[in-house]
Coordinates of C-alpha atoms in Angstrom, one line a residue:
Chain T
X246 CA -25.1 -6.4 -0.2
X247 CA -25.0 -3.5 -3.3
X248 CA -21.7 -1.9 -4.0
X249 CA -23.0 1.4 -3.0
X250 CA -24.1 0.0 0.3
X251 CA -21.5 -0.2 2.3
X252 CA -21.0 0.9 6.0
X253 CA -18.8 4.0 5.7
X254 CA -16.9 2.9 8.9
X255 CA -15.7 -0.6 7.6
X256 CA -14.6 1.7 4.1
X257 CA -12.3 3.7 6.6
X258 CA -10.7 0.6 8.1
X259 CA -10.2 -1.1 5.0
X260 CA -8.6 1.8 3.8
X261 CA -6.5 2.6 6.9
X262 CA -5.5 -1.2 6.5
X263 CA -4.7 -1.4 3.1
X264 CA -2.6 2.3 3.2
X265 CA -0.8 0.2 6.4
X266 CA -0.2 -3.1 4.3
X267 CA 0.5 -2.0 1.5
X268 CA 3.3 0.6 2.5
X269 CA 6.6 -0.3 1.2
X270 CA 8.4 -0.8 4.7
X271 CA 5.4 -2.8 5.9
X272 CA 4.9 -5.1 3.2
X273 CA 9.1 -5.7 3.5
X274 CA 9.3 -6.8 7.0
X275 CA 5.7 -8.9 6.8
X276 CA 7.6 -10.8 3.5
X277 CA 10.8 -11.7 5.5
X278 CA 9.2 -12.5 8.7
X279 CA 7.3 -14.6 6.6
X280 CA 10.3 -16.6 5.6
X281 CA 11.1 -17.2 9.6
X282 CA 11.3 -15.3 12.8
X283 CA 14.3 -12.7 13.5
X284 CA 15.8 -10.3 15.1
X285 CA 15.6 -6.0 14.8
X286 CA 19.5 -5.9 13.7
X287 CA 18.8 -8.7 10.9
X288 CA 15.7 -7.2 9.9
X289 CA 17.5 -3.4 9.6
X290 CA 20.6 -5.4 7.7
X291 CA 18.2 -7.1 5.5
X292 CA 16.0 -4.4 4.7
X293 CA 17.8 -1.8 2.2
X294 CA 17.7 1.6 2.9
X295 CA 15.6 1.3 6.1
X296 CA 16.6 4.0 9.2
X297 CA 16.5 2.3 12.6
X298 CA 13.6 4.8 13.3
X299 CA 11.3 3.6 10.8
X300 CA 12.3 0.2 11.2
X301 CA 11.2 0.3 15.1
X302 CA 8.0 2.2 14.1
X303 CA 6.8 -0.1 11.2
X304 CA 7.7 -3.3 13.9
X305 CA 5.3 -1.5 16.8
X306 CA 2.2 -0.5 13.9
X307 CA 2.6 -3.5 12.6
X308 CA 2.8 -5.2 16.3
X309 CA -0.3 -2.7 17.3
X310 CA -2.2 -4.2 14.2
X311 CA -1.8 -7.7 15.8
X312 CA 0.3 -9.1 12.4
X313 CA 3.8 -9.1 14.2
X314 CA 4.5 -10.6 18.0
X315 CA 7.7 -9.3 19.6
X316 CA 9.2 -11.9 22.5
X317 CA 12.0 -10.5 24.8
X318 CA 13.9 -13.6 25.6
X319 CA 15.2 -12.7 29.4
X320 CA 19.0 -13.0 28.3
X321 CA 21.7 -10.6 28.9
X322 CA 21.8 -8.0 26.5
X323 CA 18.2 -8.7 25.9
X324 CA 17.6 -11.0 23.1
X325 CA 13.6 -9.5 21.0
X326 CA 13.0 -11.5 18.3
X327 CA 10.1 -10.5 16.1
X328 CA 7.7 -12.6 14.6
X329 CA 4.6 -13.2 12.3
X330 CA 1.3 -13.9 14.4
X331 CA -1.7 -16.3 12.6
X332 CA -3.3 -13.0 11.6
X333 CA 0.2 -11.7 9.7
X334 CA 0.4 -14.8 8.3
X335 CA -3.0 -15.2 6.8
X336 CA -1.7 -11.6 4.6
X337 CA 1.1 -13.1 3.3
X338 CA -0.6 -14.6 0.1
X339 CA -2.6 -11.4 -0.6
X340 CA 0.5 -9.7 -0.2
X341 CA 2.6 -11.8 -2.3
X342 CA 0.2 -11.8 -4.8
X343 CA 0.0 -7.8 -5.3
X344 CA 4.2 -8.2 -5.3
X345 CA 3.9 -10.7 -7.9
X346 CA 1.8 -8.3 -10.3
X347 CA 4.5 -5.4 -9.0
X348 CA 7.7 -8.1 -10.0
X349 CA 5.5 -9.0 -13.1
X350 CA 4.6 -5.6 -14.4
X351 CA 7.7 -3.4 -13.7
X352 CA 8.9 -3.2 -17.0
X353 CA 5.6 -1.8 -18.3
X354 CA 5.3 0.4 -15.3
X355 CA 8.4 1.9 -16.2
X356 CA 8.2 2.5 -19.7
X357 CA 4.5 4.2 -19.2
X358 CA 6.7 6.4 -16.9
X359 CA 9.3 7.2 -19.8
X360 CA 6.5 7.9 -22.3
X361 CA 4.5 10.2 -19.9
X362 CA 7.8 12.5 -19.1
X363 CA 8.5 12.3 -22.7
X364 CA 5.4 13.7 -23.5
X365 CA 5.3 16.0 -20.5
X366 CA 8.8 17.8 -21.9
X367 CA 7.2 17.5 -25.7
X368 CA 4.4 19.8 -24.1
X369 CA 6.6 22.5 -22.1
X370 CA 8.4 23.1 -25.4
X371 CA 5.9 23.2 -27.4
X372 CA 4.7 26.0 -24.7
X373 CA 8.2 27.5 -24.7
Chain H
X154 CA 16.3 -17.8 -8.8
X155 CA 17.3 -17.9 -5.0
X156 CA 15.2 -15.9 -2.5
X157 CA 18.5 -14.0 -1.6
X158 CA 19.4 -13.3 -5.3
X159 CA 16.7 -10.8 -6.1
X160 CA 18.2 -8.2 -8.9
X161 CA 18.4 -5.0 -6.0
X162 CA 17.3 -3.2 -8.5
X163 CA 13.9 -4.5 -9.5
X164 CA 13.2 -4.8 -5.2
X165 CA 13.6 -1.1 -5.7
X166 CA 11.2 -1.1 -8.1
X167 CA 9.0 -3.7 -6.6
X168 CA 9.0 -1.3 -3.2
X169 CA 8.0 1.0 -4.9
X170 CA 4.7 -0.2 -7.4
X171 CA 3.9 -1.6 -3.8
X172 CA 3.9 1.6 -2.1
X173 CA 1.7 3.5 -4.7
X174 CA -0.7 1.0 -5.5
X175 CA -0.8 0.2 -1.9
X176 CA -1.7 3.2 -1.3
X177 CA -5.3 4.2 0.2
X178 CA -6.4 6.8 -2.6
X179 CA -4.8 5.0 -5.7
X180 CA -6.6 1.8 -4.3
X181 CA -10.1 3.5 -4.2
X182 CA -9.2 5.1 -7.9
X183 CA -8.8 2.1 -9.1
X184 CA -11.3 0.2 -7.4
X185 CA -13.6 2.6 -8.3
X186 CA -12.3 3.0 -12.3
X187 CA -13.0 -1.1 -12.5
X188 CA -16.2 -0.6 -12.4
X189 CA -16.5 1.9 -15.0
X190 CA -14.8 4.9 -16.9
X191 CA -15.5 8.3 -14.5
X192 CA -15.1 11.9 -14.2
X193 CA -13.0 13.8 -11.9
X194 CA -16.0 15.4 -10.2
X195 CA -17.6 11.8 -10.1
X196 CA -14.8 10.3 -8.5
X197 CA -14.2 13.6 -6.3
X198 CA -17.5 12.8 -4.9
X199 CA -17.2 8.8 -4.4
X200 CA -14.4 9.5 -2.1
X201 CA -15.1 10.9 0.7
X202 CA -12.5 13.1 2.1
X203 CA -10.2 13.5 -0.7
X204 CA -9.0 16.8 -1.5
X205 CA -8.9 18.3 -5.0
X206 CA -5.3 18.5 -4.9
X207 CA -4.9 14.9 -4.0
X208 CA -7.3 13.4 -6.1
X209 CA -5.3 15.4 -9.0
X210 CA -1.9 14.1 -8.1
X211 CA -3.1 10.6 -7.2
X212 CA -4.7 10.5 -11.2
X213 CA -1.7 11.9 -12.3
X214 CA 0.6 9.5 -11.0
X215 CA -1.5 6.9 -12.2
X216 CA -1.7 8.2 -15.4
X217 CA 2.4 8.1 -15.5
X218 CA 2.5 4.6 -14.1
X219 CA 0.2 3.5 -17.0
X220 CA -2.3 2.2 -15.3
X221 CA -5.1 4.9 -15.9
X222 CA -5.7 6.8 -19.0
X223 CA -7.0 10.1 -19.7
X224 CA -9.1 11.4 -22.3
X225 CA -10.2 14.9 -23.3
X226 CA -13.2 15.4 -25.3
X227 CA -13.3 18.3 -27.2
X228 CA -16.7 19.8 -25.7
X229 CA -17.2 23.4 -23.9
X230 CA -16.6 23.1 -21.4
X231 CA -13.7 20.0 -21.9
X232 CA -14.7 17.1 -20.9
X233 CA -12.2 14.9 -19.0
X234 CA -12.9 11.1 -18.5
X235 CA -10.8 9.0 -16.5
X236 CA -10.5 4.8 -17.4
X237 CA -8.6 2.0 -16.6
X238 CA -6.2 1.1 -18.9
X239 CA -5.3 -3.3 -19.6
X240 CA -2.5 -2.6 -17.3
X241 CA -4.8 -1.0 -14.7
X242 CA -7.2 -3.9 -15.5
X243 CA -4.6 -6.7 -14.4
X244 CA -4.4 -4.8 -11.1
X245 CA -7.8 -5.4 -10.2
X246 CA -7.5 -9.1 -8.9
X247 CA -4.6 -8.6 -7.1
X248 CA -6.2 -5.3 -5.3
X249 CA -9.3 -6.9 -4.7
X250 CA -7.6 -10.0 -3.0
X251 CA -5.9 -7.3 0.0
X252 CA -9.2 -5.5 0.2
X253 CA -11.1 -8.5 1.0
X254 CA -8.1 -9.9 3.6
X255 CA -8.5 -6.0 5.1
X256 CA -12.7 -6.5 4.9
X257 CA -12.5 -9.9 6.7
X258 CA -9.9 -8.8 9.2
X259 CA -10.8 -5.4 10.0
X260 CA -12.4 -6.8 13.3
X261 CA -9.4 -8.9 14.2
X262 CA -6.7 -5.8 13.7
X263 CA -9.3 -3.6 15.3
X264 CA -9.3 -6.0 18.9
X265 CA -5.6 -6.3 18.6
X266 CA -5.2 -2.5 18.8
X267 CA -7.6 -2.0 21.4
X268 CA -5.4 -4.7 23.5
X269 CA -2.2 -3.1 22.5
X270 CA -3.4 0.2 23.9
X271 CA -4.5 -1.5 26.8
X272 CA -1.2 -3.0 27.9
X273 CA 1.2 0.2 26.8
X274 CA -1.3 2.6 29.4
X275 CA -1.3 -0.4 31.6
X276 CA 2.8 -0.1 31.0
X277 CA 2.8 3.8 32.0
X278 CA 0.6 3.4 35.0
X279 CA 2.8 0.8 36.5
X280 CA 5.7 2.9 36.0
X281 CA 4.1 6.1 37.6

């Protein structure tokens, strides 16, 4: 199959998918469920900055998508534990291997960032 | 280094590489920059349903983040070409590894929505 032949459709899902994998909240939850199953409240504790909101909403996308099964254990309070599925797990090494490159790369990433915004404010006074 | 002993800092920073080259439009850029050096009009027209604007801020982040670089000939009208730079070029592989997972499991994550929004409107019509 050419490069320029692909079905449009299957370029939109790929897409959608990797905008929804590769978000920052999604990729989080996906890595520590990876590590074993757990709970919403150790998720939210473990995940910095996360509100309870987006927490529950990246848990039902990702539970939509088929990566994440949630079990309600029939205790009193309730006990859900959340879970990677056979599908969720089979991203975890693509996954890891863009947060490798991320880990690996930082320090480059952020001194391109310096240099542009040096540059940036070299031009504006230059302009003033 | 222990799973739990990640410098909080460089997760920030982690999150966030993740979240940008994660995300759908930088993805295409790139994807579409590893094959060769293009215009803005050229890659305005390879990705269907970008908008000027975004297209513009998605480059320009890109260009801060080191990963794409930008050069101006000195033609009239100015001729702008957009590349790859070696950091952009060690992104490739990784990239490439998701997009194939989302290409191969489009299908799957597409049946496990469908069943998802089977049981939730199952869910509401037993409850009316």
């Amino acid at each position: 199959m050419n490069a320029d032949d692909h079905d449009p459709t299957e370029c939109v899902v790929v897409r959608e998918i990797l905008d929804r994998v590769g978000d920052k909240w999604s990729t989080l939850v996906i890595a520590l469920l990876g590590e074993r199953g757990r709970r919403f409240g150790e998720l939210k504790s473990s995940i910095e900055g996360i509100s309870q909101r987006m927490l529950t909403l990246t848990l039902r996308q990702l539970e939509r998508d088929g990566i994440v099964s949630r079990t309600v254990h029939p205790t009193v309070p309730p006990r859900v534990d959340y879970a990677l599925t056979d599908l969720g797990r089979s991203v975890l090494e693509p996954i890891s291997t863009l947060a490798n490159w991320a880990a690996d790369h930082g320090t480059d990433i952020a001194e391109a960032r310096r240099a542009y915004d040096a540059r940036e404010a070299a031009a504006v006074d230059s302009r003033a």
